[in-house]
XYZ file of C-alpha atoms in Angstrom:
544
model
C 134.937 14.694 128.856
C 133.744 11.101 129.052
C 136.130 8.185 129.168
C 135.816 6.124 126.003
C 137.678 2.850 125.536
C 139.007 2.690 121.988
C 141.020 -0.472 121.436
C 140.803 -0.077 117.631
C 143.151 2.942 117.535
C 146.147 2.445 115.276
C 149.222 3.020 117.491
C 151.228 4.669 114.706
C 148.407 7.036 113.816
C 147.879 7.725 117.514
C 151.464 8.897 117.905
C 151.259 10.919 114.706
C 148.114 12.685 115.885
C 149.600 13.346 119.279
C 152.400 15.316 117.625
C 150.059 16.888 115.089
C 147.784 18.300 117.791
C 150.694 19.361 119.987
C 152.291 20.913 116.907
C 149.189 23.063 116.405
C 149.469 24.374 119.966
C 153.218 24.914 119.565
C 152.776 26.867 116.337
C 150.114 29.002 117.975
C 152.665 29.834 120.664
C 155.363 30.705 118.127
C 152.933 33.049 116.382
C 151.878 34.678 119.621
C 155.454 35.275 120.668
C 156.649 36.636 117.326
C 153.747 39.054 116.864
C 153.432 40.297 120.470
C 154.586 43.735 121.591
C 155.402 43.474 125.292
C 158.682 42.074 126.678
C 156.619 40.061 129.162
C 155.197 37.976 126.319
C 157.915 38.247 123.669
C 160.902 37.695 126.000
C 159.556 35.977 129.133
C 157.077 33.811 127.210
C 154.332 34.407 129.771
C 151.599 32.816 127.682
C 150.037 29.432 126.913
C 148.166 27.842 124.000
C 146.013 24.724 123.770
C 143.608 22.772 121.567
C 140.211 21.505 122.781
C 137.621 19.244 121.186
C 134.115 20.332 120.248
C 132.841 19.446 123.714
C 135.428 21.662 125.401
C 137.728 18.827 126.551
C 141.479 19.368 126.326
C 143.143 17.598 123.390
C 146.692 18.967 123.437
C 148.736 21.716 124.989
C 152.071 23.298 124.305
C 154.803 23.095 126.961
C 153.970 26.530 128.314
C 152.838 27.704 131.798
C 151.483 25.015 134.193
C 149.320 27.463 136.147
C 147.705 28.576 132.872
C 147.141 25.230 131.233
C 145.563 23.314 134.095
C 143.024 26.093 134.609
C 142.299 26.772 130.930
C 139.516 24.147 130.630
C 137.444 26.316 132.972
C 137.894 29.242 130.560
C 136.692 27.179 127.611
C 133.708 25.995 129.652
C 132.850 29.600 130.546
C 133.127 30.718 126.920
C 130.936 27.866 125.693
C 128.331 28.638 128.360
C 128.230 32.300 127.318
C 127.702 31.695 123.591
C 124.499 30.231 122.179
C 125.599 30.004 118.556
C 129.180 29.842 117.313
C 130.240 31.140 113.921
C 133.425 31.004 111.884
C 135.720 33.821 113.018
C 134.311 34.202 116.558
C 136.714 35.111 119.362
C 135.551 35.178 122.992
C 137.678 37.139 125.457
C 137.613 36.847 129.259
C 139.677 37.332 132.398
C 137.096 37.179 135.206
C 138.563 34.804 137.832
C 135.057 33.899 138.938
C 133.956 33.062 135.381
C 136.712 30.888 134.005
C 139.736 33.109 134.611
C 142.689 32.949 137.000
C 143.645 36.541 137.784
C 142.901 39.699 135.813
C 146.240 40.157 133.970
C 145.777 36.707 132.406
C 143.585 37.472 129.403
C 142.153 34.363 127.736
C 140.753 34.050 124.229
C 138.700 31.121 122.917
C 137.794 30.501 119.251
C 135.742 27.772 117.542
C 137.168 25.705 114.692
C 134.829 24.190 112.105
C 136.090 21.288 109.998
C 134.386 19.364 107.231
C 130.651 19.976 106.918
C 129.923 20.210 110.649
C 127.511 22.937 111.752
C 128.928 22.965 115.284
C 132.563 23.513 116.256
C 134.696 20.390 115.976
C 137.487 22.006 118.004
C 138.299 25.094 120.004
C 141.658 26.855 120.206
C 142.547 28.907 123.260
C 145.337 31.185 124.399
C 146.103 32.826 127.712
C 148.614 35.666 127.948
C 149.708 37.690 130.960
C 149.273 41.349 130.033
C 151.705 43.632 131.816
C 148.876 46.006 132.751
C 145.104 45.579 132.818
C 144.296 48.666 134.913
C 143.671 48.702 138.643
C 145.263 50.497 141.575
C 148.921 50.235 140.597
C 150.940 49.769 137.383
C 151.304 46.116 136.509
C 147.890 45.197 137.933
C 149.115 43.182 140.926
C 148.096 45.711 143.595
C 147.768 45.053 147.308
C 144.020 44.976 146.839
C 141.220 43.797 149.103
C 138.573 43.201 146.426
C 138.565 42.211 142.788
C 137.423 45.555 141.343
C 140.610 47.178 142.646
C 142.816 44.823 140.651
C 141.908 45.929 137.132
C 139.400 45.690 134.328
C 137.105 42.672 134.714
C 136.113 41.034 131.429
C 133.302 38.450 131.566
C 133.132 35.976 128.678
C 132.090 38.127 125.688
C 132.716 38.106 121.948
C 135.556 40.409 120.969
C 135.125 39.218 117.380
C 131.698 38.150 116.097
C 131.753 36.198 112.854
C 135.006 37.860 111.815
C 133.873 41.399 112.714
C 135.727 42.968 115.623
C 133.714 44.660 118.351
C 135.552 47.983 118.261
C 133.407 49.506 121.018
C 134.477 46.718 123.385
C 138.115 46.996 122.333
C 138.157 50.765 122.835
C 136.564 50.352 126.269
C 139.238 47.857 127.298
C 142.093 50.015 126.010
C 140.700 53.115 127.744
C 141.026 51.340 131.101
C 144.703 50.343 130.923
C 147.913 52.346 131.273
C 149.617 51.053 128.139
C 146.867 50.848 125.496
C 149.045 50.443 122.399
C 151.019 47.609 123.961
C 147.771 45.936 124.981
C 146.339 46.415 121.496
C 149.402 44.705 120.028
C 149.315 41.770 122.454
C 145.584 41.218 121.945
C 146.156 41.198 118.194
C 148.944 38.663 118.686
C 146.570 36.332 120.520
C 144.040 36.654 117.723
C 146.764 35.878 115.162
C 147.666 32.742 117.118
C 144.054 31.606 116.914
C 143.988 32.159 113.164
C 147.038 29.928 112.776
C 145.595 27.255 115.084
C 142.310 27.128 113.182
C 144.069 26.975 109.816
C 146.280 24.079 110.917
C 143.363 22.039 112.259
C 141.352 22.668 109.093
C 144.340 21.624 106.992
C 144.557 18.357 108.949
C 140.875 17.688 108.264
C 141.277 18.444 104.559
C 144.290 16.114 104.293
C 143.028 13.194 106.379
C 139.273 13.639 106.674
C 137.325 15.363 109.419
C 136.110 12.069 110.862
C 139.626 10.670 111.312
C 140.930 13.864 112.899
C 138.091 14.153 115.433
C 138.165 10.408 116.139
C 141.870 10.462 116.932
C 141.366 13.387 119.282
C 139.134 11.058 121.313
C 141.587 8.177 120.913
C 144.360 10.368 122.319
C 142.305 11.378 125.340
C 141.383 7.741 126.066
C 145.023 6.682 125.684
C 146.191 9.307 128.196
C 143.557 8.254 130.689
C 144.507 4.583 130.436
C 148.184 5.363 130.947
C 147.546 7.734 133.844
C 145.301 5.232 135.606
C 147.888 2.516 135.072
C 150.560 4.730 136.651
C 148.349 5.635 139.621
C 147.499 1.985 140.234
C 151.191 1.409 140.982
C 151.201 4.025 143.748
C 150.782 2.758 147.318
C 147.110 2.965 148.240
C 146.384 5.057 151.298
C 145.607 8.466 152.738
C 148.395 11.020 153.087
C 148.033 14.385 154.805
C 150.299 17.435 154.934
C 150.075 21.079 155.926
C 152.091 24.135 154.943
C 151.505 27.821 155.526
C 151.333 30.988 153.463
C 152.531 34.408 154.610
C 149.669 36.855 154.212
C 150.613 39.914 156.270
C 153.864 40.339 158.168
C 154.155 37.402 160.552
C 150.543 36.309 159.966
C 150.140 33.015 158.121
C 147.229 30.962 156.837
C 147.419 27.144 156.781
C 146.978 25.140 153.608
C 146.071 21.535 154.377
C 145.539 18.687 151.972
C 144.610 15.035 152.297
C 145.577 12.935 149.288
C 143.779 9.623 148.916
C 145.174 7.065 146.480
C 142.618 4.387 145.766
C 142.852 1.984 142.863
C 143.631 3.906 139.698
C 142.480 7.334 140.896
C 143.557 10.050 143.332
C 141.590 12.627 145.309
C 142.875 15.820 146.919
C 140.753 17.317 149.701
C 141.737 20.729 151.095
C 139.458 20.609 154.138
C 141.140 22.384 157.046
C 142.654 25.111 154.893
C 142.229 28.595 156.310
C 139.550 31.024 155.197
C 140.015 33.477 152.345
C 141.935 36.564 153.434
C 141.384 40.294 153.058
C 144.377 40.656 150.721
C 144.997 39.330 147.216
C 146.464 35.880 147.982
C 143.170 34.054 147.495
C 143.000 31.429 144.759
C 139.993 30.331 142.741
C 139.366 26.598 142.480
C 140.722 26.211 138.897
C 144.119 27.368 140.212
C 144.006 24.726 142.955
C 143.054 22.055 140.438
C 145.835 23.208 138.137
C 148.438 22.778 140.890
C 147.194 19.268 141.670
C 147.188 18.288 137.995
C 150.740 19.567 137.645
C 152.002 17.461 140.561
C 150.296 14.280 139.362
C 151.556 14.730 135.817
C 155.069 15.313 137.126
C 155.064 12.231 139.379
C 153.406 9.731 137.057
C 156.556 9.831 134.950
C 156.611 8.528 131.417
C 155.630 10.415 128.305
C 151.898 10.688 128.893
C 150.209 13.315 126.698
C 148.597 16.065 128.749
C 144.900 16.285 127.928
C 141.443 15.674 129.393
C 142.220 11.984 129.756
C 145.278 12.527 131.934
C 143.205 14.831 134.160
C 140.205 12.504 134.489
C 141.577 10.286 137.326
C 142.325 13.369 139.492
C 139.611 14.842 141.744
C 140.012 18.050 143.756
C 137.697 19.395 146.445
C 138.005 22.407 148.732
C 135.572 24.111 151.110
C 133.800 27.074 149.561
C 135.192 30.345 150.830
C 138.569 28.998 151.880
C 141.914 30.371 150.708
C 142.143 27.898 147.811
C 138.482 28.169 146.732
C 137.743 31.837 147.179
C 134.421 33.442 146.359
C 133.658 36.837 144.836
C 134.447 39.631 145.469
C 137.774 38.593 147.063
C 140.952 39.858 145.417
C 142.919 37.061 143.744
C 145.919 38.556 141.919
C 148.406 36.826 144.218
C 146.519 33.547 144.391
C 147.527 32.742 140.831
C 151.239 33.424 141.337
C 151.942 32.802 145.029
C 149.270 30.572 146.529
C 149.535 28.219 143.553
C 153.176 27.652 144.461
C 152.320 26.830 148.061
C 149.569 24.454 146.982
C 152.197 22.560 144.984
C 154.505 22.403 148.018
C 151.650 21.108 150.169
C 150.577 18.440 147.685
C 154.184 17.325 147.231
C 154.567 17.128 151.001
C 151.598 14.778 151.184
C 152.728 12.559 148.308
C 156.277 12.354 149.662
C 154.867 9.880 152.173
C 153.720 7.626 149.347
C 156.601 8.232 146.921
C 159.612 9.115 149.072
C 162.168 8.662 146.301
C 160.315 10.739 143.721
C 159.370 13.879 145.616
C 162.021 16.600 145.994
C 162.493 19.088 148.792
C 160.570 22.332 148.474
C 161.656 24.766 145.789
C 161.711 28.512 146.341
C 157.897 28.504 146.623
C 157.354 32.025 145.307
C 157.424 33.855 142.005
C 158.901 37.066 143.519
C 156.474 39.197 141.505
C 157.804 42.689 140.829
C 155.874 45.369 138.961
C 157.319 48.779 138.098
C 155.392 51.597 136.467
C 155.331 55.305 135.901
C 155.919 57.834 133.166
C 158.862 58.017 130.792
C 160.795 61.274 130.777
C 159.941 63.906 128.197
C 162.910 63.834 125.832
C 163.038 66.219 122.890
C 164.924 63.791 120.660
C 162.340 61.051 121.247
C 159.395 63.300 120.480
C 161.078 64.666 117.354
C 161.917 61.204 116.038
C 158.427 59.896 116.649
C 159.879 56.655 118.001
C 158.664 57.127 121.565
C 156.258 59.836 122.707
C 157.635 61.811 125.601
C 155.812 61.395 128.874
C 154.230 58.078 127.878
C 153.329 55.593 130.621
C 155.150 52.309 131.131
C 154.312 49.139 133.072
C 156.743 46.293 133.698
C 156.094 42.892 135.268
C 158.466 40.046 136.020
C 158.687 36.892 138.061
C 162.179 36.110 139.292
C 163.663 32.627 139.555
C 165.232 31.035 142.616
C 166.434 27.707 143.952
C 164.968 24.329 143.097
C 164.688 21.743 145.868
C 167.249 18.943 146.011
C 166.081 15.390 145.365
C 167.117 11.801 146.030
C 169.461 11.752 143.043
C 171.170 15.127 143.203
C 171.336 18.831 143.958
C 168.613 21.259 143.024
C 169.132 23.641 140.137
C 170.078 27.245 140.900
C 168.485 30.420 139.574
C 165.521 28.848 137.790
C 161.760 29.214 137.717
C 160.130 26.320 139.534
C 156.781 24.540 139.474
C 153.798 26.662 138.433
C 155.774 29.174 136.394
C 157.675 28.132 133.308
C 158.799 31.497 132.001
C 162.206 32.816 131.064
C 163.839 35.865 132.591
C 163.619 39.105 130.643
C 167.069 39.817 129.173
C 168.750 42.865 130.643
C 169.209 44.349 127.167
C 165.476 44.127 126.449
C 164.608 45.734 129.778
C 166.975 48.651 129.452
C 165.925 49.308 125.871
C 162.244 49.372 126.810
C 161.994 50.859 130.316
C 163.507 53.793 132.231
C 165.494 51.688 134.686
C 168.688 49.670 134.562
C 169.868 46.393 136.038
C 173.017 47.012 138.082
C 173.438 43.437 139.386
C 172.150 40.029 138.367
C 173.799 36.976 139.894
C 173.321 33.823 141.908
C 172.924 34.072 145.686
C 175.674 31.738 146.967
C 174.855 29.600 150.008
C 171.104 30.242 149.893
C 170.328 26.604 149.027
C 169.639 24.339 151.977
C 172.407 21.994 153.131
C 172.034 18.241 152.919
C 173.426 15.160 151.315
C 172.258 17.006 148.211
C 172.063 20.795 148.369
C 169.116 22.882 147.342
C 169.657 25.221 144.433
C 170.725 28.801 145.116
C 168.462 31.778 144.629
C 169.158 34.922 142.621
C 170.039 38.537 143.346
C 168.677 41.167 140.958
C 169.089 44.917 141.524
C 167.010 47.523 139.689
C 168.051 51.197 139.565
C 165.096 53.478 138.849
C 165.815 56.374 136.479
C 162.459 58.130 136.962
C 159.940 58.285 139.820
C 158.388 54.819 139.803
C 155.644 52.916 141.583
C 157.116 49.586 142.674
C 155.006 46.689 143.944
C 156.484 43.465 145.298
C 154.260 40.458 145.876
C 156.184 37.537 147.348
C 156.237 34.826 150.012
C 158.866 32.614 151.687
C 160.274 35.738 153.346
C 159.952 34.621 156.982
C 160.589 30.894 156.671
C 162.632 29.207 153.983
C 161.525 26.275 151.812
C 161.544 23.001 153.720
C 164.101 20.243 153.240
C 163.440 16.506 153.102
C 164.912 13.477 154.881
C 166.957 15.656 157.230
C 167.893 18.259 154.645
C 168.051 21.868 155.805
C 165.642 24.547 154.601
C 166.670 27.011 151.948
C 167.286 30.632 152.878
C 164.207 32.889 152.893
C 164.049 35.646 150.317
C 164.545 39.354 150.963
C 163.602 42.588 149.246
C 165.714 45.630 150.079
C 165.138 49.255 149.122
C 168.344 51.258 148.691
C 167.449 54.918 148.994
C 169.217 57.504 146.812
C 171.380 58.462 149.823
C 172.602 54.857 150.176
C 170.477 53.955 153.193
C 169.100 50.376 153.069
C 165.602 49.393 154.185
C 164.262 45.849 154.304
C 160.812 45.755 152.738
C 157.840 43.540 153.654
C 156.897 40.561 151.523
C 153.953 42.519 150.134
C 154.646 46.203 149.552
C 153.762 49.003 147.138
C 155.498 52.389 147.097
C 156.189 55.279 144.778
C 159.960 55.740 144.794
C 162.096 58.686 143.651
C 164.570 58.460 140.797
C 167.890 57.067 141.948
C 166.307 54.445 144.206
C 167.434 50.852 143.871
C 165.403 47.718 144.586
C 167.401 44.592 145.426
C 165.510 41.297 145.224
C 167.152 38.264 146.850
C 165.163 35.127 146.055
C 164.918 31.990 148.242
C 167.077 28.913 147.844
C 165.659 25.429 147.577
C 165.536 22.934 150.432
C 168.213 20.274 150.902
C 167.660 16.512 150.668
C 169.188 14.089 153.201
C 171.272 14.986 156.227
C 174.541 16.852 155.758
C 176.227 14.033 157.712
C 175.297 11.628 154.925
C 177.119 13.880 152.489
C 180.200 13.933 154.692
C 180.099 10.144 155.059
C 179.912 9.615 151.322
């Protein structure tokens, strides 16, 4: 993306095209949701869609998952680098974290869109969906791995569809390496359907308004976002602001994440020098994840209704030492970097910018996604086999992130029981879970008192209890278990989270933050998520 000053843009057309492009991404998302098979995509909405220009620069995105969208430009770049000649109907698929991906369950597709008489793509449409299983050591594909190959099937950028013809050999290879092939087949088809809709809508815009106008206003929109973002940053206090947080990696062992934010003129730089080295486990993050977290914070703090695209990202620079926790190198495992380390990067960046914008930055939210995967084999039931509705003995794989407390802020309490920062999913409804999987939810409620005290209280976490009806492999990947999310301006920290195993005999066992076990039927897993940090001293609350 190159900044282009376009003073001749018609402001009414600019606003129309903003909503037209965003509408394309939104409709792609609606299609993906409605045609998907897995509860993780259909119910939790763990997917994202976006539109890019012919040079691979972001034009518009739907209001989906922050950790997906900020890193998706790297996926489009990787796809474009892997393909010499694009044709109508092409679909590139990838999930390799070291070639444009984030972590292996996030499967990305990229398709070209030709409008008018152009021989080269005028646009690209892209989708990223979290597949509930992509192979690997444990069901759900978030294992406690030490290298990438243990985490699942690695897909470099490759054409799944070439000129409208599907590569069935590739598809069969992918499906042979996952536990739930029919569900994966359905979700991959849903992504392809979303791309078809996105391409059709962009082509319809070009037919109605002319290809030149449509592509020109894509550039106008990017330039407009850059001008507004730079104007917002120029109002921030110039200076250098440093902060450090820590990430639990193994028991009491932590790794520091350090950032120095430099605000200078109309731009901002984030430097992660001083961050600890990549670890042996799966909490390493690739650089696109780190960039995504920084983009998210800047977009949240610049306020206003600035369209999110390549222009709004242009004034933000991110650097990190090669081989550190937030810029890991192959073959390190990275499954947890996408879901856990991304959250801590956000906390660290917010901690730095709180020094520049004390009234805008909240206390820390729960700082974890509380990732739970459950998998095994459904029971053989004669009535199911006879009906043909569900084959007896078929495998299942479930994945969910669980909400918690949001940090309090200068104007009020934090929200309770919500997903915060880098995840923007819903919860999976209990009815959908119990209809689909061989377990039941026996409790689902807020966790009173878990939010940090202060003039304004942090939001409370959640309690969710799963009862397993068949032998099940359970994997929990979480953080903020030893130290709760920090408060601000004298506010108290939120309560740390806890995961408790209730054995069939009633005995309770506190589990580590990162754990994977095969549990007998009748076991219960109770997840208690962290509360958010408080803002201001409790004495201020009493005085008011």
